[in-house]
Amino acid sequence: MGPTERQTQLTLSRLIPCLEVRCADEAKQYPQAWDTFLRRLRAHFPRLFTLYYRLYAGQYDFFFHLEDLVITLARMWLSRSSDLQALDGMRESDSRWFQSNRLLGGVVYVDLYAGNLRGLFGKIPYFKELGLTYLHLMPLFRVPAGENDGGYAVSSYREVNPTLGTMEELSELAYELHQNGISLVLDFIFNHTSSEHEWAVRAIAGDQDYQDYYRIFPDRTIPDQYEKSLREIFPEEHPGAFTYWPEMGQWVWTTFHSNQWDLNYANPVVFNRMVEEMLSLANRGVEVLRLDAVAFTWKQLGTVCENLPEAHVLIQAFNAAARIAAPSLLFKSEAIVHPDEVVKYISPQECQLSYNPLLMALLWNSLATREVRMLNQALRDRFKLPPGCAWVNYIRCHDDIGWTFSDEDAARLGINSYDHRRFLNEFYTGRFEGSFARGLPFQQNPLTGDARISGTCASLAGLEKALQEDTQEEVELAIKRILLIHGVILTIGGIPLIYLGDEIGILNDYSFRNDPSKVGDSRWVHRACMDWDKVADRENPHSVPGKIFQGLRRLISLRLANPVFGGSRVEVADTANQAVLGYVRILEGQNLKAERVLIFANCSEKPQVVLANQLRLYGLSYQFTNLITGKEFPLQDLLLEPYELACLRARV
Ligand code: GLC
Ligand code: GLC
């Protein structure tokens, strides 16, 4: 049971006078901002209070923490720049801004892409040339030297890694990007800190208050109990979920690497301090936070400690805090878990955006099997999101590809998921006969037979093998595969996200094997340095990078020129052809006939036909224009070339 309306109002009326005292100076200095704060506090406090109560009502000093939280919100809001406060106002009245067809994402590592933050300023023209409006910079904060999980072991959320730049440069960059129509996206790595974070350092030194920031146990008794029901995430690095810390003589909860200490959100101090970290990122000009590892934040004995109800309450509480103190901030969920669980993180009150790991995995599945039935089923049953939310659709990211489709869905199609995952792993590591892919296994678990896949888009799509074997025909097919799957993410609805480098066909980079801090983690194979020579070759229509870049550029222009590709309204079209994926985009907010574009994606290297009858059924028309070729044609059987993507606008 949550607090009643009356209790909520009473609590708020007790809090406001404390706030007025504690923030008196700032309130006097910025009267308008103060009024805005109070208005938003009144509007969102009931939700925040209910959520906070659900998490922390059992604390003897609940009100103390609540008051501390609200003061933090006020202070962070009042220290927010007037530009950002203005952006907050704008976005509040245009909450659908990210549904536009103009949205296009890119993701890069600062060092691998441009050396440092300064270097990125010079890349803005290239981002604009591509049409990017959303730029995700991989973690760039201070981290332990050596192994730091590619920046995901954060030692301070307030200090940029000195090799990359400074906090001031980060703010400047955010501003500069924004001036150029690009929203800055950073990670909010809130499940854990590194073992070198000040909180962890104090915990190691024996400070009880800071030990309570983490989950630390004197011996194996409780860890053993937990581990009975836990999954192993990085079994190659350390078995189980705990690490013995000799300096403390205790066991620490470390879901990921040993130097990534899971925070203890059962402690309200941790939540309050992390809200402050979150808002300090927002105040630097970050517009979207990628919520890292959302599934793991809440732990309860006897459960898998993933996707627990409180993990959702926690994110909703962060969301409510953001609505009060940085309302333009959006969350993107990183839940690479069962599709039933992925969607539970997505709502305007939780994460407005989410990676779409299912579409990603099933696109690769379709290329391997030359069949679209799993993809079809997923689109039909699992693509629709609540209003005000959007998928972030991607081909691959900095992480491995996991085959996160649902076993039950597969079974309904007569597919044995255990065997099928084995097949996909064999296929994408190139061990399956006839495979075009060159990927590496990631975190093979000998106990369960489980594995995931590392590799760049181009290497997985066949380019590496084709270039090595010097078979021109295979090179062309690989390029077509790359363009096909990017064509799908650009037209299917939601925000497309490109891993930069893929637009010029960057290949696997095996040099990580020579670096002791990376050799144990095959994901480094697909985190190559940006190849600026290839970028320089992008206008050459005969070069491989040129073909990929220009093909992609055409698809991007298609998206930007057609508002029908914005929003998320999509219907699956039955193509009556098992190799051809079909879907219909309909202009958001319009009636069914208004504007329909039929998209067909041939996922095989053989020509395929979609019968005229299917076109009529879904196109509701007798005349079409292929937006890709510009050709007009009357209703007739549609012949698709190998890996062709056709976008047919129905003439009304
Ligand atoms: C996320 C990141 C991954 C990292 C893990 C731990 O899944 O994407 O790269 O290893 O979280 O932070
Ligand atoms: C993520 C995922 C896992 C992934 C890992 C990092 O949070 O849950 O599947 O492999 O972290 O790569």
XYZ file of C-alpha atoms and ligand atoms in Angstrom:
676
model
C 0.000 0.000 0.000
C 1.317 3.406 -0.930
C 0.666 6.671 0.870
C -2.758 8.250 0.464
C -3.364 11.488 -1.381
C -3.784 13.276 1.930
C -0.553 11.849 3.344
C 1.253 12.877 0.178
C 0.017 16.448 0.379
C 0.794 16.639 4.060
C 4.332 15.418 3.430
C 4.832 17.937 0.670
C 3.503 20.764 2.820
C 6.062 19.819 5.475
C 8.890 19.619 2.978
C 8.395 22.918 1.220
C 9.167 25.115 4.231
C 12.442 23.201 4.827
C 13.271 23.674 1.184
C 12.573 27.378 1.405
C 15.003 27.681 4.248
C 17.712 25.492 2.751
C 17.572 27.055 -0.708
C 16.735 30.607 0.397
C 19.677 32.297 -1.303
C 19.306 30.584 -4.665
C 15.552 31.050 -4.598
C 16.021 34.776 -4.081
C 18.579 34.962 -6.844
C 16.485 33.065 -9.408
C 12.840 33.720 -8.497
C 11.458 32.514 -11.788
C 13.419 29.274 -11.789
C 12.333 28.753 -8.207
C 8.652 29.097 -9.135
C 9.130 26.680 -11.997
C 10.718 24.229 -9.603
C 7.850 24.422 -7.153
C 5.342 23.951 -9.950
C 7.105 20.830 -11.191
C 7.627 19.539 -7.678
C 3.901 19.839 -6.969
C 3.098 18.081 -10.230
C 5.490 15.147 -9.847
C 5.977 14.786 -6.123
C 3.045 12.392 -5.678
C 4.635 9.925 -8.078
C 8.130 10.337 -6.676
C 6.870 9.966 -3.128
C 4.910 6.811 -3.883
C 7.913 5.199 -5.581
C 10.347 6.245 -2.889
C 7.956 4.955 -0.300
C 7.790 1.582 -2.047
C 11.547 1.304 -1.918
C 12.394 2.820 1.422
C 9.334 3.023 3.682
C 10.945 0.504 6.010
C 13.848 2.837 6.860
C 13.720 4.304 10.373
C 14.936 7.639 8.948
C 12.790 7.665 5.807
C 11.801 11.331 6.057
C 15.418 12.410 6.470
C 16.336 10.771 3.165
C 13.260 12.112 1.428
C 14.105 15.628 2.507
C 17.691 15.194 1.373
C 16.438 13.997 -2.010
C 14.136 16.941 -2.548
C 16.836 19.412 -1.554
C 19.176 17.732 -4.023
C 16.572 18.132 -6.755
C 16.118 21.815 -5.988
C 19.850 22.527 -5.910
C 20.532 20.654 -9.119
C 17.693 22.425 -10.900
C 18.818 25.830 -9.707
C 22.341 25.194 -10.900
C 21.144 24.130 -14.350
C 22.056 26.588 -17.100
C 19.361 28.833 -18.495
C 19.848 27.255 -21.931
C 19.069 23.847 -20.552
C 16.172 25.170 -18.515
C 14.781 26.632 -21.716
C 15.249 23.295 -23.462
C 13.297 21.672 -20.617
C 10.365 23.968 -21.284
C 10.488 23.274 -25.001
C 10.637 19.535 -24.676
C 7.859 19.500 -22.113
C 5.562 20.999 -24.687
C 6.885 18.775 -27.494
C 7.294 15.416 -25.850
C 7.158 13.639 -29.224
C 10.299 15.290 -30.585
C 12.255 12.044 -30.629
C 9.634 10.337 -32.793
C 10.607 12.430 -35.800
C 12.019 10.892 -38.968
C 14.921 13.315 -38.465
C 16.168 11.250 -35.561
C 19.234 9.248 -36.457
C 21.766 7.972 -33.970
C 25.451 7.204 -34.054
C 27.674 5.695 -31.388
C 31.441 6.034 -30.948
C 34.274 5.594 -28.493
C 35.886 8.999 -28.084
C 39.474 7.714 -28.188
C 38.997 5.215 -31.001
C 37.150 7.754 -33.073
C 38.830 11.060 -32.529
C 41.597 10.622 -29.979
C 39.919 12.829 -27.399
C 36.983 15.153 -26.784
C 38.722 18.036 -28.546
C 39.111 15.837 -31.591
C 35.375 15.254 -31.698
C 34.625 18.927 -32.341
C 36.320 18.491 -35.700
C 34.109 15.525 -36.565
C 30.846 17.435 -36.272
C 30.773 18.187 -40.021
C 31.035 14.459 -40.706
C 28.203 13.716 -38.277
C 26.101 16.270 -40.098
C 27.018 14.869 -43.467
C 25.672 11.541 -42.267
C 22.550 13.199 -40.908
C 23.114 12.324 -37.246
C 20.919 14.010 -34.663
C 21.819 11.777 -31.708
C 25.345 10.954 -30.673
C 26.138 8.357 -28.053
C 29.646 8.646 -26.662
C 30.823 5.489 -24.994
C 31.831 5.853 -21.328
C 34.421 8.586 -20.962
C 34.864 8.974 -17.229
C 37.812 8.259 -14.994
C 38.446 4.519 -14.805
C 41.061 2.157 -13.380
C 44.148 1.731 -15.557
C 44.200 -1.557 -17.447
C 41.021 -3.627 -17.490
C 38.033 -1.302 -17.028
C 35.359 -2.944 -19.151
C 35.697 -0.377 -21.901
C 34.950 2.448 -19.504
C 32.068 0.716 -17.706
C 34.042 0.567 -14.458
C 33.604 4.206 -13.446
C 35.808 5.722 -10.753
C 34.167 9.149 -10.822
C 31.113 10.433 -12.617
C 32.439 13.967 -12.189
C 35.796 13.565 -13.905
C 36.448 12.831 -17.521
C 39.198 10.293 -18.103
C 42.220 12.643 -18.324
C 43.398 11.003 -21.536
C 40.113 12.067 -23.159
C 39.704 15.590 -21.845
C 37.952 17.553 -19.138
C 34.453 18.104 -17.829
C 34.519 21.603 -19.289
C 35.259 20.183 -22.714
C 32.390 17.775 -22.288
C 29.972 20.636 -21.545
C 31.334 22.608 -24.461
C 30.953 19.645 -26.758
C 27.378 19.060 -25.607
C 26.620 22.687 -26.367
C 28.317 22.603 -29.761
C 26.521 19.411 -30.737
C 23.210 20.867 -29.658
C 23.864 23.981 -31.753
C 24.302 21.609 -34.676
C 21.070 19.769 -34.015
C 22.690 16.777 -32.337
C 21.628 15.506 -28.918
C 24.387 14.155 -26.709
C 23.808 10.717 -25.240
C 25.926 9.269 -22.439
C 25.713 6.226 -20.268
C 24.359 6.339 -16.782
C 26.240 3.408 -15.308
C 24.208 3.108 -12.176
C 24.386 -0.571 -11.329
C 27.998 -0.424 -10.213
C 31.067 1.750 -9.691
C 34.665 0.734 -10.105
C 36.592 -0.483 -7.092
C 38.567 2.765 -7.340
C 35.556 5.029 -6.910
C 35.893 7.133 -3.774
C 32.973 5.280 -2.196
C 34.662 1.924 -2.772
C 38.014 3.221 -1.596
C 36.422 4.302 1.669
C 34.651 0.983 1.967
C 37.943 -0.850 1.515
C 39.461 1.369 4.199
C 36.804 0.006 6.552
C 34.244 2.824 6.633
C 30.950 1.157 7.492
C 28.848 3.921 5.914
C 30.536 3.325 2.599
C 30.503 -0.429 2.917
C 26.738 0.026 2.974
C 26.954 1.575 -0.505
C 27.794 -1.879 -1.807
C 26.884 -5.476 -1.110
C 29.700 -6.815 1.002
C 29.732 -10.086 2.943
C 32.138 -11.384 5.580
C 32.219 -14.938 4.209
C 30.657 -17.212 1.598
C 27.501 -18.049 3.553
C 25.176 -15.520 1.977
C 26.915 -15.385 -1.421
C 26.482 -19.165 -1.660
C 22.778 -18.797 -0.947
C 22.390 -16.123 -3.594
C 24.383 -18.007 -6.183
C 21.967 -20.906 -6.118
C 19.663 -18.852 -8.331
C 22.024 -16.456 -10.164
C 23.093 -16.455 -13.810
C 26.775 -15.963 -14.566
C 27.347 -12.902 -16.730
C 31.097 -12.950 -17.323
C 31.984 -16.563 -16.436
C 35.302 -16.375 -18.268
C 36.417 -13.540 -15.997
C 35.244 -14.860 -12.651
C 32.806 -17.596 -11.729
C 29.641 -16.601 -9.902
C 28.707 -13.081 -8.921
C 31.088 -12.356 -6.034
C 34.725 -11.431 -5.703
C 36.918 -11.931 -2.656
C 38.630 -8.681 -1.717
C 41.756 -9.559 0.271
C 42.339 -6.019 1.572
C 38.973 -6.191 3.319
C 38.924 -9.925 3.818
C 35.344 -9.828 2.514
C 33.249 -10.802 -0.487
C 31.855 -8.104 -2.780
C 28.956 -8.448 -5.193
C 30.412 -8.062 -8.695
C 27.907 -9.060 -11.371
C 30.272 -8.113 -14.193
C 34.024 -7.794 -13.680
C 35.729 -8.067 -10.315
C 36.466 -4.349 -10.299
C 32.831 -3.434 -10.976
C 31.144 -3.313 -7.596
C 27.378 -3.512 -7.576
C 25.747 -0.636 -5.718
C 23.341 -1.383 -2.912
C 20.076 0.329 -3.808
C 18.386 -1.007 -0.723
C 20.246 1.891 0.886
C 18.436 5.198 0.169
C 21.710 7.102 0.444
C 22.871 5.307 -2.688
C 19.750 6.302 -4.579
C 20.016 9.929 -3.484
C 23.695 10.191 -4.355
C 23.137 8.562 -7.739
C 20.281 10.976 -8.478
C 22.803 13.724 -7.888
C 25.273 12.073 -10.280
C 22.538 11.648 -12.859
C 21.507 15.286 -12.651
C 25.059 16.489 -12.806
C 25.348 14.677 -16.164
C 22.100 16.262 -17.308
C 23.410 19.656 -16.259
C 26.438 19.146 -18.490
C 24.043 19.069 -21.433
C 23.445 15.346 -21.793
C 19.987 14.916 -23.311
C 19.604 11.153 -23.246
C 21.005 8.746 -20.698
C 21.569 5.156 -21.651
C 20.695 3.293 -18.496
C 23.302 0.591 -18.302
C 22.555 -2.922 -17.109
C 19.057 -2.048 -15.866
C 18.151 -5.641 -15.149
C 20.628 -6.155 -12.328
C 20.107 -3.281 -9.898
C 17.884 -4.935 -7.322
C 18.767 -8.092 -5.471
C 16.669 -10.451 -3.437
C 17.660 -13.780 -2.007
C 16.062 -16.759 -3.692
C 15.501 -14.944 -6.977
C 17.552 -14.610 -10.165
C 18.208 -10.994 -9.112
C 17.398 -9.799 -12.595
C 14.377 -7.760 -13.657
C 12.892 -7.729 -10.151
C 9.853 -5.459 -9.653
C 11.951 -3.076 -7.540
C 14.397 -2.636 -10.433
C 11.496 -1.012 -12.259
C 10.402 1.056 -9.282
C 13.952 2.307 -8.999
C 14.138 3.514 -12.596
C 10.705 5.075 -12.276
C 11.949 6.942 -9.231
C 14.967 8.215 -11.210
C 12.522 9.185 -13.939
C 10.296 11.111 -11.520
C 13.365 12.899 -10.156
C 14.334 13.869 -13.701
C 10.849 15.199 -14.443
C 11.300 17.622 -11.540
C 14.909 18.710 -11.960
C 15.841 18.114 -15.620
C 12.611 17.376 -17.458
C 14.066 17.209 -20.947
C 16.196 14.241 -19.990
C 15.257 10.925 -21.612
C 16.213 7.427 -20.570
C 17.165 4.605 -22.865
C 17.037 1.175 -21.357
C 19.752 -1.373 -21.924
C 17.968 -4.590 -21.104
C 19.458 -7.386 -23.140
C 17.175 -9.996 -21.671
C 14.108 -12.070 -22.534
C 11.753 -10.014 -24.733
C 8.954 -10.269 -22.147
C 11.268 -8.476 -19.735
C 12.678 -5.949 -22.220
C 9.295 -4.277 -22.732
C 8.637 -3.919 -19.029
C 11.277 -1.187 -18.864
C 9.604 0.867 -21.560
C 7.029 3.502 -20.657
C 6.965 7.289 -20.450
C 7.310 6.904 -16.679
C 10.294 4.573 -16.881
C 12.484 4.484 -20.010
C 11.026 6.290 -22.992
C 13.564 4.582 -25.231
C 15.001 1.111 -25.356
C 17.473 -0.843 -27.377
C 15.650 -3.386 -29.489
C 17.855 -6.453 -29.022
C 15.236 -8.751 -30.502
C 15.076 -7.008 -33.863
C 18.868 -6.886 -33.876
C 19.303 -10.586 -33.175
C 16.550 -11.634 -35.551
C 17.930 -9.599 -38.444
C 21.123 -11.612 -38.090
C 19.040 -14.730 -37.728
C 17.278 -13.977 -41.015
C 20.553 -13.479 -42.825
C 21.831 -16.815 -41.533
C 18.666 -18.812 -42.237
C 17.367 -16.863 -45.251
C 14.018 -17.024 -43.514
C 11.941 -14.314 -41.910
C 9.406 -16.206 -39.849
C 10.939 -15.461 -36.461
C 11.298 -11.821 -37.415
C 7.730 -11.691 -38.661
C 6.412 -13.172 -35.485
C 8.452 -10.762 -33.364
C 7.265 -7.768 -35.347
C 3.691 -8.860 -35.081
C 3.701 -9.674 -31.386
C 6.460 -7.663 -29.824
C 7.144 -4.466 -31.694
C 4.306 -2.259 -30.527
C 5.178 0.114 -27.702
C 3.114 2.391 -25.504
C 2.568 5.913 -26.891
C 5.377 8.284 -26.059
C 8.043 5.603 -26.388
C 10.357 4.417 -29.127
C 12.701 1.608 -29.955
C 16.303 2.318 -30.684
C 16.942 -0.076 -33.538
C 20.466 -1.198 -34.189
C 22.483 -3.764 -36.084
C 25.141 -4.220 -33.458
C 26.662 -2.208 -30.670
C 29.905 -2.300 -28.687
C 28.689 -5.479 -26.974
C 28.270 -9.033 -28.126
C 25.183 -10.271 -29.943
C 23.080 -12.503 -27.735
C 20.306 -14.672 -29.148
C 17.687 -13.233 -26.822
C 14.605 -14.474 -28.642
C 11.978 -16.235 -26.600
C 12.139 -20.029 -26.440
C 8.346 -20.173 -26.404
C 8.070 -18.075 -29.572
C 10.593 -20.315 -31.278
C 8.735 -23.435 -30.171
C 5.530 -22.122 -31.712
C 7.357 -22.125 -35.029
C 8.673 -25.614 -34.404
C 12.178 -24.364 -33.671
C 14.214 -25.888 -30.862
C 15.863 -22.859 -29.345
C 18.822 -24.669 -27.800
C 19.770 -26.218 -31.139
C 18.992 -23.043 -33.001
C 21.233 -20.917 -30.775
C 24.007 -23.447 -31.296
C 23.482 -23.184 -35.022
C 23.624 -19.374 -34.883
C 26.808 -19.468 -32.846
C 28.366 -21.921 -35.291
C 27.202 -19.829 -38.210
C 28.477 -16.510 -36.929
C 31.817 -17.889 -35.835
C 32.188 -19.173 -39.380
C 32.303 -22.824 -38.332
C 29.057 -23.766 -40.022
C 29.695 -24.972 -43.536
C 28.918 -22.332 -46.126
C 28.801 -19.548 -43.557
C 29.814 -16.105 -44.802
C 30.451 -14.746 -41.295
C 33.650 -14.133 -39.366
C 32.746 -13.622 -35.729
C 34.270 -14.703 -32.444
C 32.553 -16.439 -29.565
C 32.083 -14.342 -26.428
C 31.828 -15.765 -22.899
C 31.449 -19.381 -23.870
C 30.119 -21.198 -20.869
C 31.274 -24.812 -20.908
C 28.707 -25.662 -18.233
C 25.678 -24.524 -20.191
C 27.026 -24.593 -23.754
C 25.956 -20.960 -23.991
C 27.861 -18.332 -25.978
C 27.321 -14.977 -27.624
C 28.937 -13.441 -30.709
C 31.453 -10.664 -31.250
C 32.205 -9.091 -34.633
C 31.700 -5.929 -36.678
C 28.701 -5.585 -38.928
C 30.810 -6.006 -42.063
C 32.699 -9.051 -40.794
C 29.509 -10.757 -39.674
C 27.823 -9.886 -42.962
C 30.527 -11.599 -45.010
C 32.794 -8.782 -46.117
C 35.892 -9.957 -44.284
C 35.752 -13.450 -45.723
C 34.903 -12.217 -49.223
C 37.771 -9.728 -49.270
C 40.203 -12.292 -47.972
C 39.140 -14.863 -50.515
C 38.980 -12.129 -53.113
C 35.651 -13.141 -54.550
C 34.044 -10.084 -56.133
C 30.595 -11.587 -56.222
C 30.718 -12.347 -52.491
C 31.955 -8.820 -51.772
C 28.905 -7.427 -53.532
C 26.606 -9.744 -51.608
C 28.182 -8.718 -48.309
C 27.663 -5.052 -49.148
C 24.054 -5.776 -49.983
C 23.549 -7.540 -46.653
C 24.985 -4.555 -44.793
C 22.708 -2.162 -46.648
C 19.679 -4.394 -46.299
C 19.752 -4.656 -42.537
C 20.539 -0.962 -42.168
C 17.665 -0.268 -44.561
C 15.353 -2.104 -42.195
C 16.398 -0.179 -39.091
C 16.081 3.098 -41.001
C 12.518 2.448 -42.119
C 10.881 0.281 -39.491
C 10.003 2.982 -36.940
C 11.795 4.235 -33.860
C 15.305 5.649 -33.757
C 17.935 3.976 -35.939
C 21.352 3.790 -34.315
C 24.502 3.219 -36.356
C 27.739 2.016 -34.822
C 30.042 4.454 -36.581
C 32.587 2.696 -38.716
C 29.915 0.356 -40.022
C 28.997 3.005 -42.606
C 32.349 2.364 -44.279
C 32.431 -1.364 -43.618
C 34.968 -1.504 -40.825
C 36.271 -5.071 -40.311
C 37.194 -7.035 -37.214
C 40.379 -5.878 -35.556
C 42.276 -8.760 -34.005
C 44.975 -6.623 -32.401
C 43.193 -6.807 -29.027
C 44.871 -10.196 -28.671
C 48.184 -8.449 -28.082
C 46.847 -6.289 -25.269
C 46.817 -8.063 -21.911
C 43.986 -5.858 -20.631
C 41.801 -6.810 -23.600
C 42.767 -10.299 -24.654
C 40.202 -11.886 -22.334
C 37.294 -9.993 -23.875
C 36.505 -10.752 -27.515
C 34.167 -7.744 -27.762
C 37.303 -5.730 -28.518
C 37.403 -7.353 -31.938
C 34.530 -5.126 -33.013
C 35.705 -1.974 -31.271
C 38.191 -0.956 -33.917
C 39.794 2.443 -34.393
C 37.923 4.577 -36.884
C 39.591 4.218 -40.263
C 39.735 7.781 -41.586
C 41.441 6.652 -44.792
C 38.380 4.662 -45.628
C 36.213 7.637 -44.749
C 38.265 9.696 -47.174
C 37.379 7.140 -49.841
C 33.642 7.495 -49.291
C 32.945 9.426 -52.478
C 34.623 6.789 -54.637
C 31.718 4.795 -56.086
C 33.995 1.881 -56.976
C 35.594 1.342 -53.588
C 34.039 -0.902 -50.959
C 33.752 1.897 -48.358
C 32.299 4.148 -51.057
C 29.652 1.634 -52.013
C 28.587 1.096 -48.427
C 28.713 4.745 -47.478
C 26.789 5.964 -50.488
C 24.244 3.180 -50.257
C 23.669 4.035 -46.637
C 23.580 7.745 -47.369
C 20.792 7.122 -49.902
C 18.795 5.164 -47.350
C 19.295 7.905 -44.779
C 18.136 10.553 -47.262
C 15.082 8.439 -47.915
C 14.291 8.410 -44.213
C 14.870 12.137 -43.821
C 12.720 12.994 -46.834
C 9.700 10.974 -45.728
C 7.891 11.741 -42.466
C 6.142 8.379 -42.807
C 9.366 6.807 -41.509
C 9.040 8.693 -38.240
C 6.905 7.475 -35.349
C 6.433 3.812 -34.646
C 3.308 2.844 -36.495
C 4.023 -0.345 -38.389
C 2.027 -3.305 -39.614
C 3.446 -6.630 -40.657
C 2.723 -7.587 -44.256
C 2.500 -11.251 -45.063
C 4.627 -11.660 -48.186
C 3.721 -15.315 -48.722
C 7.446 -15.790 -49.305
C 9.555 -17.145 -46.484
C 12.669 -15.188 -47.505
C 10.979 -11.807 -47.713
C 10.190 -9.606 -44.766
C 7.319 -7.210 -45.349
C 5.898 -4.321 -43.376
C 3.782 -1.265 -43.921
C 4.474 2.197 -42.578
C 1.535 4.505 -42.191
C 1.867 8.165 -41.401
C 1.291 8.644 -37.688
C -2.008 10.256 -36.763
C -3.473 9.823 -40.257
C -6.093 7.456 -41.539
C -5.088 4.165 -43.092
C -5.165 5.364 -46.672
C -3.366 8.649 -46.108
C 0.147 7.540 -46.771
C 1.259 3.968 -46.933
C 4.702 2.742 -47.739
C 5.252 -0.986 -48.160
C 8.703 -2.250 -47.400
C 9.991 -5.573 -48.628
C 13.348 -6.972 -47.641
C 14.704 -9.987 -49.456
C 16.862 -11.769 -46.892
C 18.360 -14.233 -49.340
C 20.961 -14.205 -52.095
C 18.366 -15.496 -54.571
C 15.846 -13.366 -56.446
C 12.401 -13.545 -54.868
C 8.884 -12.668 -55.891
C 6.107 -10.996 -53.931
C 2.803 -11.595 -55.659
C 0.701 -8.722 -56.932
C -2.120 -9.880 -54.746
C -0.095 -9.271 -51.565
C 0.825 -5.801 -52.784
C -2.813 -4.975 -53.371
C -3.819 -6.357 -50.019
C -1.373 -4.218 -48.049
C -0.927 -1.293 -50.415
C -4.646 -0.623 -50.954
C -3.650 0.719 -54.348
C -2.975 -0.126 -57.994
C -0.056 2.223 -58.513
C 3.240 2.352 -56.678
C 6.451 4.323 -56.652
C 9.603 2.582 -55.504
C 11.179 5.269 -53.347
C 14.590 3.661 -53.682
C 14.786 3.436 -57.454
C 12.350 6.239 -58.180
C 10.498 3.959 -60.601
C 6.727 3.947 -60.920
C 4.879 0.786 -61.675
C 1.365 -0.590 -61.816
C 0.169 -3.420 -59.650
C 2.065 -6.534 -60.683
C 4.250 -9.250 -59.192
C 7.261 -7.668 -57.561
C 10.612 -9.175 -58.421
C 13.247 -8.587 -55.759
C 16.945 -8.897 -56.526
C 19.206 -10.705 -54.010
C 19.057 -8.821 -50.710
C 17.028 -6.046 -52.271
C 15.095 -3.626 -50.128
C 12.079 -2.129 -51.859
C 10.092 0.794 -50.429
C 6.855 1.188 -52.332
C 4.730 4.220 -51.798
C 1.139 3.460 -52.624
C -0.496 6.045 -54.827
C -3.877 7.162 -53.509
C 26.491 -3.109 -20.194
C 27.506 -2.637 -21.189
C 28.626 -3.595 -21.233
C 29.214 -3.708 -19.864
C 28.155 -4.017 -18.819
C 28.664 -3.730 -17.456
O 25.912 -4.286 -20.575
O 26.911 -2.484 -22.435
O 29.589 -3.205 -22.163
O 30.141 -4.753 -19.889
O 27.034 -3.208 -18.934
O 28.735 -2.348 -17.230
C 24.608 -6.895 -20.640
C 23.818 -8.147 -21.027
C 24.695 -9.274 -21.423
C 25.827 -8.671 -22.182
C 26.691 -7.981 -21.183
C 27.859 -7.229 -21.703
O 24.040 -6.224 -19.595
O 22.824 -8.528 -20.151
O 24.015 -10.202 -22.193
O 26.537 -9.649 -22.842
O 25.954 -7.105 -20.404
O 28.281 -7.568 -22.943
